[in-house]
Coordinates of C-alpha atoms (C1' of nucleotides) in Angstrom, one line a residue:
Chain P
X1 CA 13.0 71.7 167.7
X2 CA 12.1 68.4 165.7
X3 CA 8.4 67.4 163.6
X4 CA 8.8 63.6 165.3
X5 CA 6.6 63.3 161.9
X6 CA 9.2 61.3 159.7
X7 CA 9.2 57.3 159.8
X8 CA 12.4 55.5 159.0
X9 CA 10.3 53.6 156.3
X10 CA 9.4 57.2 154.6
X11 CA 12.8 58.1 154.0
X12 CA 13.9 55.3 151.9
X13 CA 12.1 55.9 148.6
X14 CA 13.9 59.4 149.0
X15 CA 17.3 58.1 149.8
X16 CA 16.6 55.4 147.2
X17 CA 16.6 58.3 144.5
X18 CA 19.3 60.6 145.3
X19 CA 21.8 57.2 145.3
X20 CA 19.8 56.7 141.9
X21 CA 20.8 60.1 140.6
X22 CA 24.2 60.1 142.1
X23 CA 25.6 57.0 142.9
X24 CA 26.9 55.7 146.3
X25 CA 30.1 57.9 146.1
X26 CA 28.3 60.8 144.8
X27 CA 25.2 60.9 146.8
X28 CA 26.8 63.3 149.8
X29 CA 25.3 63.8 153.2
X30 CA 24.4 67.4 151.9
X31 CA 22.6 65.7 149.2
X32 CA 20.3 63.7 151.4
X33 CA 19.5 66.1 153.9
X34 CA 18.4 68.8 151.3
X35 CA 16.1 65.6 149.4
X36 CA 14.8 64.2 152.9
X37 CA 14.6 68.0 154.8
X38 CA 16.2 65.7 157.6
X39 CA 19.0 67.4 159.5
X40 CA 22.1 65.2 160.2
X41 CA 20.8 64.1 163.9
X42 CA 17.8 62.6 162.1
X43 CA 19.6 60.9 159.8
X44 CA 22.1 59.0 162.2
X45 CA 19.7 58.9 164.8
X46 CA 17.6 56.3 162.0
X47 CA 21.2 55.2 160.5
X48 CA 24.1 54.9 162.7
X49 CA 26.0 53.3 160.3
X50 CA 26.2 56.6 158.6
X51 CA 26.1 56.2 154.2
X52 CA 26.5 52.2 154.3
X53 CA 23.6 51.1 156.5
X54 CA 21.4 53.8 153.9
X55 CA 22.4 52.3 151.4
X56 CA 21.7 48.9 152.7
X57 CA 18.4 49.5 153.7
X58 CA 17.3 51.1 150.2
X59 CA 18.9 48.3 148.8
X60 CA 16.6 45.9 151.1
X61 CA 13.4 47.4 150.4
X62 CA 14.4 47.5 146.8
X63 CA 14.3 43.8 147.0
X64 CA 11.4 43.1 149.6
X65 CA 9.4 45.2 146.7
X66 CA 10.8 42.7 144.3
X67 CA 10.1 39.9 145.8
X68 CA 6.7 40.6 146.8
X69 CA 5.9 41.8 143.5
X70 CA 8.1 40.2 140.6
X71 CA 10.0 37.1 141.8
X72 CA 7.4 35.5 144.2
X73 CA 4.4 35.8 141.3
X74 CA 6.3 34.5 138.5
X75 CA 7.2 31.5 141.1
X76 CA 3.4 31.1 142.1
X77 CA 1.3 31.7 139.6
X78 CA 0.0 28.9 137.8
X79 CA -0.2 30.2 134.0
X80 CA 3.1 31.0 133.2
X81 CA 2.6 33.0 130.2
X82 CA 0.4 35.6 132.1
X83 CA 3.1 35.6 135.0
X84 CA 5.4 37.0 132.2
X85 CA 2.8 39.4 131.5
X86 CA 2.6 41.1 134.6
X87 CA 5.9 41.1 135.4
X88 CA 6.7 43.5 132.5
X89 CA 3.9 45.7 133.1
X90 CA 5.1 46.1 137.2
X91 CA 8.3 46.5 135.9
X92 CA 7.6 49.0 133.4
X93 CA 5.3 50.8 136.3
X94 CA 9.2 50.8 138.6
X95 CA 10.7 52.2 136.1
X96 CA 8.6 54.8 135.2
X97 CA 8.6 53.2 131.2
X98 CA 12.3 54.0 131.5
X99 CA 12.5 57.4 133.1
X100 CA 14.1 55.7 135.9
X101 CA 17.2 53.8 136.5
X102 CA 17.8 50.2 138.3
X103 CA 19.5 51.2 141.2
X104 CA 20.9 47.3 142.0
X105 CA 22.0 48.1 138.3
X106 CA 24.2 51.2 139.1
X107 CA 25.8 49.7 142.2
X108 CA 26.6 46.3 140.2
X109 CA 29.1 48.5 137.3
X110 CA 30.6 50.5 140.3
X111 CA 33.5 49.6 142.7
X112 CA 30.5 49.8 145.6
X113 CA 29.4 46.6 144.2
X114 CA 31.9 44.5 146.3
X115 CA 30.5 46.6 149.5
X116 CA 26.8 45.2 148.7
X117 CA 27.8 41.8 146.7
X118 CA 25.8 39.0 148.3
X119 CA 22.2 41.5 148.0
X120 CA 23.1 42.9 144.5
X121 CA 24.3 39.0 143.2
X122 CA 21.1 37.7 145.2
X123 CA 18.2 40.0 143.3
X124 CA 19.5 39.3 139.7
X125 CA 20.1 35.3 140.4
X126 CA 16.5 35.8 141.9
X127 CA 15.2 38.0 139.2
X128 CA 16.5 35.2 136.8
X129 CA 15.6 31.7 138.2
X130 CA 12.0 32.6 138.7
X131 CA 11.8 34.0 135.4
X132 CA 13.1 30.4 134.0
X133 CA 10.4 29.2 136.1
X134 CA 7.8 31.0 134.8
X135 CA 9.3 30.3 131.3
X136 CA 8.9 26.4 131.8
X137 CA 5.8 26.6 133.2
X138 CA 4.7 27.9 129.7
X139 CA 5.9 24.9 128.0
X140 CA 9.1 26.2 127.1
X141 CA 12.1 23.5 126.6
X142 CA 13.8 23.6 130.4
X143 CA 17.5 23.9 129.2
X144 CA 16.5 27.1 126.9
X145 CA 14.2 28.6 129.7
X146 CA 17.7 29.7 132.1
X147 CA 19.3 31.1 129.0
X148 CA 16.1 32.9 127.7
X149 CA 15.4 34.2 130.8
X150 CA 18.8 35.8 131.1
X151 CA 18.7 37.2 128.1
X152 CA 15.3 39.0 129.1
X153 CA 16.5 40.1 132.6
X154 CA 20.1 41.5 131.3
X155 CA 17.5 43.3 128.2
X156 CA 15.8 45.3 131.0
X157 CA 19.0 46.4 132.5
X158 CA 20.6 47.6 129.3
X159 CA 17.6 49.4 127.9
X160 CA 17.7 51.4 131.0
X161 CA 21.5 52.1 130.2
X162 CA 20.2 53.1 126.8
X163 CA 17.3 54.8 126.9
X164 CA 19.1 56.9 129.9
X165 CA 21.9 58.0 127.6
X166 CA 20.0 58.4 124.6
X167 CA 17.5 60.5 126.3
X168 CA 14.8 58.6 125.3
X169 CA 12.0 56.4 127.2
X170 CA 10.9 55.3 124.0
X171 CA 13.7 52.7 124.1
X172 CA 13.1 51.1 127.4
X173 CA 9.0 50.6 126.0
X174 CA 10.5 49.0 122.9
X175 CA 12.7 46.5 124.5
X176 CA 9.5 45.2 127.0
X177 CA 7.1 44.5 123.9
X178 CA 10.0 42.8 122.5
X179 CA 10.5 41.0 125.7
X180 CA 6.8 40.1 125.3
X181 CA 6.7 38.8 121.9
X182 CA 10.2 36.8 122.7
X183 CA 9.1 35.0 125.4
X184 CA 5.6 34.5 125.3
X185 CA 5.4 34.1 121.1
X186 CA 3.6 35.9 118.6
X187 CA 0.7 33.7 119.1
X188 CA 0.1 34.0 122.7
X189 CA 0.7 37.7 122.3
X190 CA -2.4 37.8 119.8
X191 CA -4.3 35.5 122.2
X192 CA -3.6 38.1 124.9
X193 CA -4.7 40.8 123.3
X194 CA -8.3 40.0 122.0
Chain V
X1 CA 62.8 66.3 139.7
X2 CA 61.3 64.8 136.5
X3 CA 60.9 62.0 134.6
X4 CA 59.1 63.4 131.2
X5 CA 58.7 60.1 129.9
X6 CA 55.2 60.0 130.1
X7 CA 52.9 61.3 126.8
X8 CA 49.3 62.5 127.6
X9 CA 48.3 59.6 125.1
X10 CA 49.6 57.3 127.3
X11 CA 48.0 58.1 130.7
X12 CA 44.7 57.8 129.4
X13 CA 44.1 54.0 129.4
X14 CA 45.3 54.4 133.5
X15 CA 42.6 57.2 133.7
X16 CA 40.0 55.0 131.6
X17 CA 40.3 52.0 134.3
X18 CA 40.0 54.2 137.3
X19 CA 36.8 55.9 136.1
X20 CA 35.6 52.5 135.1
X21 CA 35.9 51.4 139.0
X22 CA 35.1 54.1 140.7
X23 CA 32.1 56.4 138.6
X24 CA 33.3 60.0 137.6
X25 CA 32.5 60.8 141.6
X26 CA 34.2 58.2 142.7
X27 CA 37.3 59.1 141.2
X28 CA 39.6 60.7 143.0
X29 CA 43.2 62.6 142.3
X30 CA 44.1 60.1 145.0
X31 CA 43.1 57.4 143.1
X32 CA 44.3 59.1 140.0
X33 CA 47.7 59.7 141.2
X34 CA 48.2 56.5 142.8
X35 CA 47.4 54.3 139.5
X36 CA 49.1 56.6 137.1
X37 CA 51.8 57.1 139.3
X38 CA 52.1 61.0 138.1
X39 CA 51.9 63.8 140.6
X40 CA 48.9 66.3 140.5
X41 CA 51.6 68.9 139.1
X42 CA 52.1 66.5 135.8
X43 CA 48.3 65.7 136.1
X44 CA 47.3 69.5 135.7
X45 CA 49.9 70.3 133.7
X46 CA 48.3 67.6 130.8
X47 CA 44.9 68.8 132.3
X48 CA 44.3 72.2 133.2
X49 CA 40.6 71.4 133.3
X50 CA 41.2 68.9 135.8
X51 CA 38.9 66.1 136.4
X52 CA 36.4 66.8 133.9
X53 CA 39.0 67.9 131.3
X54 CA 40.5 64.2 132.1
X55 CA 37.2 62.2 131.3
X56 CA 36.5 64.2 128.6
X57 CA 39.7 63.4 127.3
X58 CA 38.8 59.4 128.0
X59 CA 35.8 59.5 126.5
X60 CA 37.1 61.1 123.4
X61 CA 39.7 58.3 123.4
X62 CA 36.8 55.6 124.0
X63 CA 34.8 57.2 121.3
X64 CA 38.0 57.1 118.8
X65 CA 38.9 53.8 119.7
X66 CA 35.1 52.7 118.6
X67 CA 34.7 54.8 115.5
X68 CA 37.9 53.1 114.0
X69 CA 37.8 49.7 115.3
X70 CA 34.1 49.3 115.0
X71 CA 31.4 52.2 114.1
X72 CA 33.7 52.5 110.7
X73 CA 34.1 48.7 109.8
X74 CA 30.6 48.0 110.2
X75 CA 29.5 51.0 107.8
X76 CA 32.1 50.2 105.5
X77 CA 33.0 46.1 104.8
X78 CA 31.1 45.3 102.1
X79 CA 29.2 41.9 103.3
X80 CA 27.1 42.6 106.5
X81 CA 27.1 39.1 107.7
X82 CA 31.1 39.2 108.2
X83 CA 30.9 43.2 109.6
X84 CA 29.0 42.1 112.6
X85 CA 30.6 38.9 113.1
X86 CA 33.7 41.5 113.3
X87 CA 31.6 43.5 115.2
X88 CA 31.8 41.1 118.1
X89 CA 35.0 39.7 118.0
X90 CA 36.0 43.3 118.8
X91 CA 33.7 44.1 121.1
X92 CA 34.3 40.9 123.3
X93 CA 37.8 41.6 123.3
X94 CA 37.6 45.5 124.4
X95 CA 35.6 44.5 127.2
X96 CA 37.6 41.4 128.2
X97 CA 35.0 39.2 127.4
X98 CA 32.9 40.6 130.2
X99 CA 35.4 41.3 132.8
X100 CA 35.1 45.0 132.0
X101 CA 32.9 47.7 132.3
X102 CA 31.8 50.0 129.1
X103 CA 32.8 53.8 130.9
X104 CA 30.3 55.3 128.5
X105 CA 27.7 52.8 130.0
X106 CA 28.7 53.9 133.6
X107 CA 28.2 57.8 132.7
X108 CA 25.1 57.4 131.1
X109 CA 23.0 55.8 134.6
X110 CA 24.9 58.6 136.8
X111 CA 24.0 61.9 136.8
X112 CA 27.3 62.6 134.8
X113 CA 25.8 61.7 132.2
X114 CA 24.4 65.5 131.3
X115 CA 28.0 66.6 131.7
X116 CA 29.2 64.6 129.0
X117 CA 25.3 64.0 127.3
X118 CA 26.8 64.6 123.6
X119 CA 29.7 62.2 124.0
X120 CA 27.1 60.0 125.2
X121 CA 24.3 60.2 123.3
X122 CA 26.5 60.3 120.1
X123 CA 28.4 56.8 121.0
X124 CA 25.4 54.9 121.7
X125 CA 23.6 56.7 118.4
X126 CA 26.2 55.7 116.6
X127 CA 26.4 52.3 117.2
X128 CA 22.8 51.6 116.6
X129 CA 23.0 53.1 113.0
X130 CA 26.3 51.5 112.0
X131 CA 24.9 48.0 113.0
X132 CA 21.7 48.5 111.7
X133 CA 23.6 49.2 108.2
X134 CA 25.0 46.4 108.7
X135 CA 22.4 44.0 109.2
X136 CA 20.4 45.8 106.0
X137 CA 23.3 44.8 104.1
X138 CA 22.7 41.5 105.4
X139 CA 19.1 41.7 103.6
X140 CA 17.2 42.3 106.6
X141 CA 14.1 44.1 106.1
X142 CA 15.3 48.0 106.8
X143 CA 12.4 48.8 109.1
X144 CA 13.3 45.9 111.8
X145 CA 16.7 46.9 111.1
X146 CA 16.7 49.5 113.2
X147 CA 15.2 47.9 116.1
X148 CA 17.0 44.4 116.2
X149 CA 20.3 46.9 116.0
X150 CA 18.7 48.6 119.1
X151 CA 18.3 45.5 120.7
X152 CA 22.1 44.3 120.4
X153 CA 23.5 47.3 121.7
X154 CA 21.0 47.1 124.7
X155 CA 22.1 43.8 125.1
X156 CA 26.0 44.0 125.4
X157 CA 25.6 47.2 128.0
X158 CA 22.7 44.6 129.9
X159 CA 24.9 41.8 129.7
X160 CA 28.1 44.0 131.6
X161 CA 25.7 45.0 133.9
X162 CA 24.6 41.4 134.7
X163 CA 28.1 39.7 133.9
X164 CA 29.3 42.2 136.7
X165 CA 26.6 41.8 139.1
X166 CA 26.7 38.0 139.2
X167 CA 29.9 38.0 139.4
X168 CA 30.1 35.7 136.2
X169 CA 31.8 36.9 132.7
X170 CA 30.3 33.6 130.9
X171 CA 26.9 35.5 131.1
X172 CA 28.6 38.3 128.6
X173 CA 30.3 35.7 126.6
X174 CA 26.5 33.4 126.1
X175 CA 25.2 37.3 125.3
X176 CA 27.8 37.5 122.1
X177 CA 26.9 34.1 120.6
X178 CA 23.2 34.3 121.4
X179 CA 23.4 38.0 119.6
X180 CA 25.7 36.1 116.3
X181 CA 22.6 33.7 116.3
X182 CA 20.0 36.3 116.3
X183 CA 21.7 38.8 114.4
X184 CA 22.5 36.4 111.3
X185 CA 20.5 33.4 111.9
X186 CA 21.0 30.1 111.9
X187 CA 22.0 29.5 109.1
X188 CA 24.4 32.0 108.5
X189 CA 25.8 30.5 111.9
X190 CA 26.7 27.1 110.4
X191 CA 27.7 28.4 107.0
X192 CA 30.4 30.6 108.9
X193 CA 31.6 27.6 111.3
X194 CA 32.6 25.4 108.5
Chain D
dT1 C1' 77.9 74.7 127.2
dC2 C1' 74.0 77.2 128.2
dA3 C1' 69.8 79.3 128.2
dA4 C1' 64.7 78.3 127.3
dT5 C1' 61.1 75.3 127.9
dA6 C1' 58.6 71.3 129.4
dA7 C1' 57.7 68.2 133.0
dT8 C1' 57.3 67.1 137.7
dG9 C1' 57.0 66.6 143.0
dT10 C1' 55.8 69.0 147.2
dA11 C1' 53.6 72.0 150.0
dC12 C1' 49.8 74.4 150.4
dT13 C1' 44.7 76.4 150.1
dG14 C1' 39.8 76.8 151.2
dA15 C1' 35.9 74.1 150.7
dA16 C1' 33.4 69.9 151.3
dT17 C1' 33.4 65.4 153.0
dG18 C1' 31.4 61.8 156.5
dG19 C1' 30.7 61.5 161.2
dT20 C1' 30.1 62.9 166.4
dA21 C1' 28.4 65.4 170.5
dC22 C1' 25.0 67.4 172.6
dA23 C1' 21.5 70.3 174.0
dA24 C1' 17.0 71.8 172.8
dA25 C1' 12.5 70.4 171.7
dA26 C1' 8.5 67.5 170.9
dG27 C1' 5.6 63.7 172.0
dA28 C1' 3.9 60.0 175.0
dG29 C1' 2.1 58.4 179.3
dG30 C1' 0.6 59.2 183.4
Chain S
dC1 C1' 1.5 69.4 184.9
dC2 C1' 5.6 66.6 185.0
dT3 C1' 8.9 63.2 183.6
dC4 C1' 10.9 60.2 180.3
dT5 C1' 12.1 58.9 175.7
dT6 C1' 12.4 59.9 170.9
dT7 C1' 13.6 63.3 167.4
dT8 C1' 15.9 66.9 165.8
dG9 C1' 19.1 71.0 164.6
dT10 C1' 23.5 73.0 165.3
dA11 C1' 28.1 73.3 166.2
dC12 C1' 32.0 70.9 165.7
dC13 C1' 35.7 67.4 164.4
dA14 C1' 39.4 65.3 161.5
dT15 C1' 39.9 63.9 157.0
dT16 C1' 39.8 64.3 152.3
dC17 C1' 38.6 66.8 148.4
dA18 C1' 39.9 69.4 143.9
dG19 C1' 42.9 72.7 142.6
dT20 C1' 47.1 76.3 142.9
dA21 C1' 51.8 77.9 143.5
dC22 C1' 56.2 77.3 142.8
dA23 C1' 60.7 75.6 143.0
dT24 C1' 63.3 71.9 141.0
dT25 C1' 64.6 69.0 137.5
dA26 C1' 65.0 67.1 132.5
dT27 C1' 65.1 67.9 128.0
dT28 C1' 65.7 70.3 124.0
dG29 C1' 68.1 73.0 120.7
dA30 C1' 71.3 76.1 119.4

DNA sequence: TCAATAATGTACTGAATGGTACAAAAGAGG
DNA sequence: CCTCTTTTGTACCATTCAGTACATTATTGA
């Protein structure tokens, strides 16, 4: 009795939603099993540390997509100002032009956050600093590009907040072409898009 | 075996701070009898609904709390420039200057949030409108009004969010001042620090 | 002083929780 | 076909969950 079909690796985008939707204390085991169609034995046969070690390894692919997609280009790539550029449209391709929530986000305003400190502490430092890098690389004054680039990271995060509890998408779209005008300019915006 | 000291009203900031910490989910009656220090027979007996009655009843406390101390002020006071300044002298204060978490924030990434979707929606609503008031009174052109109020709002949730997960309040308190600068400009800045 | 009422703690309920044990089943390799 | 390992479902566990029942205690007001 068993598919031998399902990959650990297959099952975290799932888990990653149901703690999405429900949080660490509300996502239940009966919750996962009837998103994942995995009985309990598959579960803690690919997670033997039960909620926690799910948890951690959503939480570790969250940031290995990160990295690989967001942090590690705005580091690398030499023009700055198109670094910025695609970062906000792979962001707004994560989130689903804010139908979907930050999950680091939700575990950061819970209690849970103090379970998952150093990763939760380590994407948004991460997130920020190569931002600022970015941000310099454009020309941008080096003691404004840490501030500016906190202010754009913690933006993303709160129109999430908003447009989830306004019901409304619209907002989260709204905030990344402001994002785009704030730190690239008006006039490298109007370069960009002739 | 009584003490009938307590007043509903009076429980409710207890309730408030354990929602805050642990999510609606998260919130047990354990937890809830522990930090209010009232058995589940007082506890029922101010909430026959239970649970949800009790975050409900936070919520509508919250949501009092705002309309008076800041939805109102910034409709009403006459000169814009001082209503927001207001605005966020308040607001830093409520949330400890970024060493608390806004509950209404919390519901709205859960899936709580449809639960309590017209408490929710309606704060956040109301906040934008009453601070985009505001800044028209200030002159501000009324159609980027709207938008700039959207963006402050976004910003203090993003900045509770960040302030939390870093593990570093001074991000919420940067957030406030670099919102005062946006929001009324320079100049209004420096004619309001002397 | 003495009911009537409001407030409270305790003991309890059935259901759901996270987690374990284990045997059945499937796949891989020969 | 046969064995060995990996998966999987099911039955089960103790614990905790939200919520109820109720007796006991304060308070109130006459």
């Amino acid at each position: 009795m068993a598919r031998t079909v399902s990959e650990r690796a297959d099952i975290l985008p799932l888990l990653g939603e149901v703690f999405r939707e429900h949080g660490f204390e509300g996502a239940s085991l009966a919750h996962i099993t009837a998103r994942t169609g995995l009985g309990k034995g598959s579960l803690y046969h690919f997670f033997p540390g039960g909620k926690e070690e799910m948890a951690a390894a959503v939480l570790a692919e969250i940031d290995l997509w990160f990295e690989t997609n967001v942090f590690a280009p705005l580091r690398a790539q030499e023009d700055g100002a198109a670094a910025i550029r695609d970062m906000l449209g792979r962001v707004d391709a994560y989130f689903r032009s804010g139908r979907r929530v930050c999950l680091v986000g939700v575990f950061a305003l819970s209690e849970v956050r103090d379970r998952f400190c150093g990763q939760v502490l380590s994407y948004f430092a991460r997130w920020r600093e190569a931002l600022a890098d970015a941000l310099r690389r454009t020309g941008r004054a080096p003691d404004t590009a840490g501030e500016d680039a906190e202010d754009a990271v913690l933006a993303i995060q709160g129109a999430l907040v908003l447009a989830r509890a306004l019901d409304d998408p619209a907002v989260f779209t709204r905030t990344l072409a402001r994002l785009e005008r704030r730190l690239l300019g008006m006039a490298a915006l109007h370069a960009a898009q002739q």
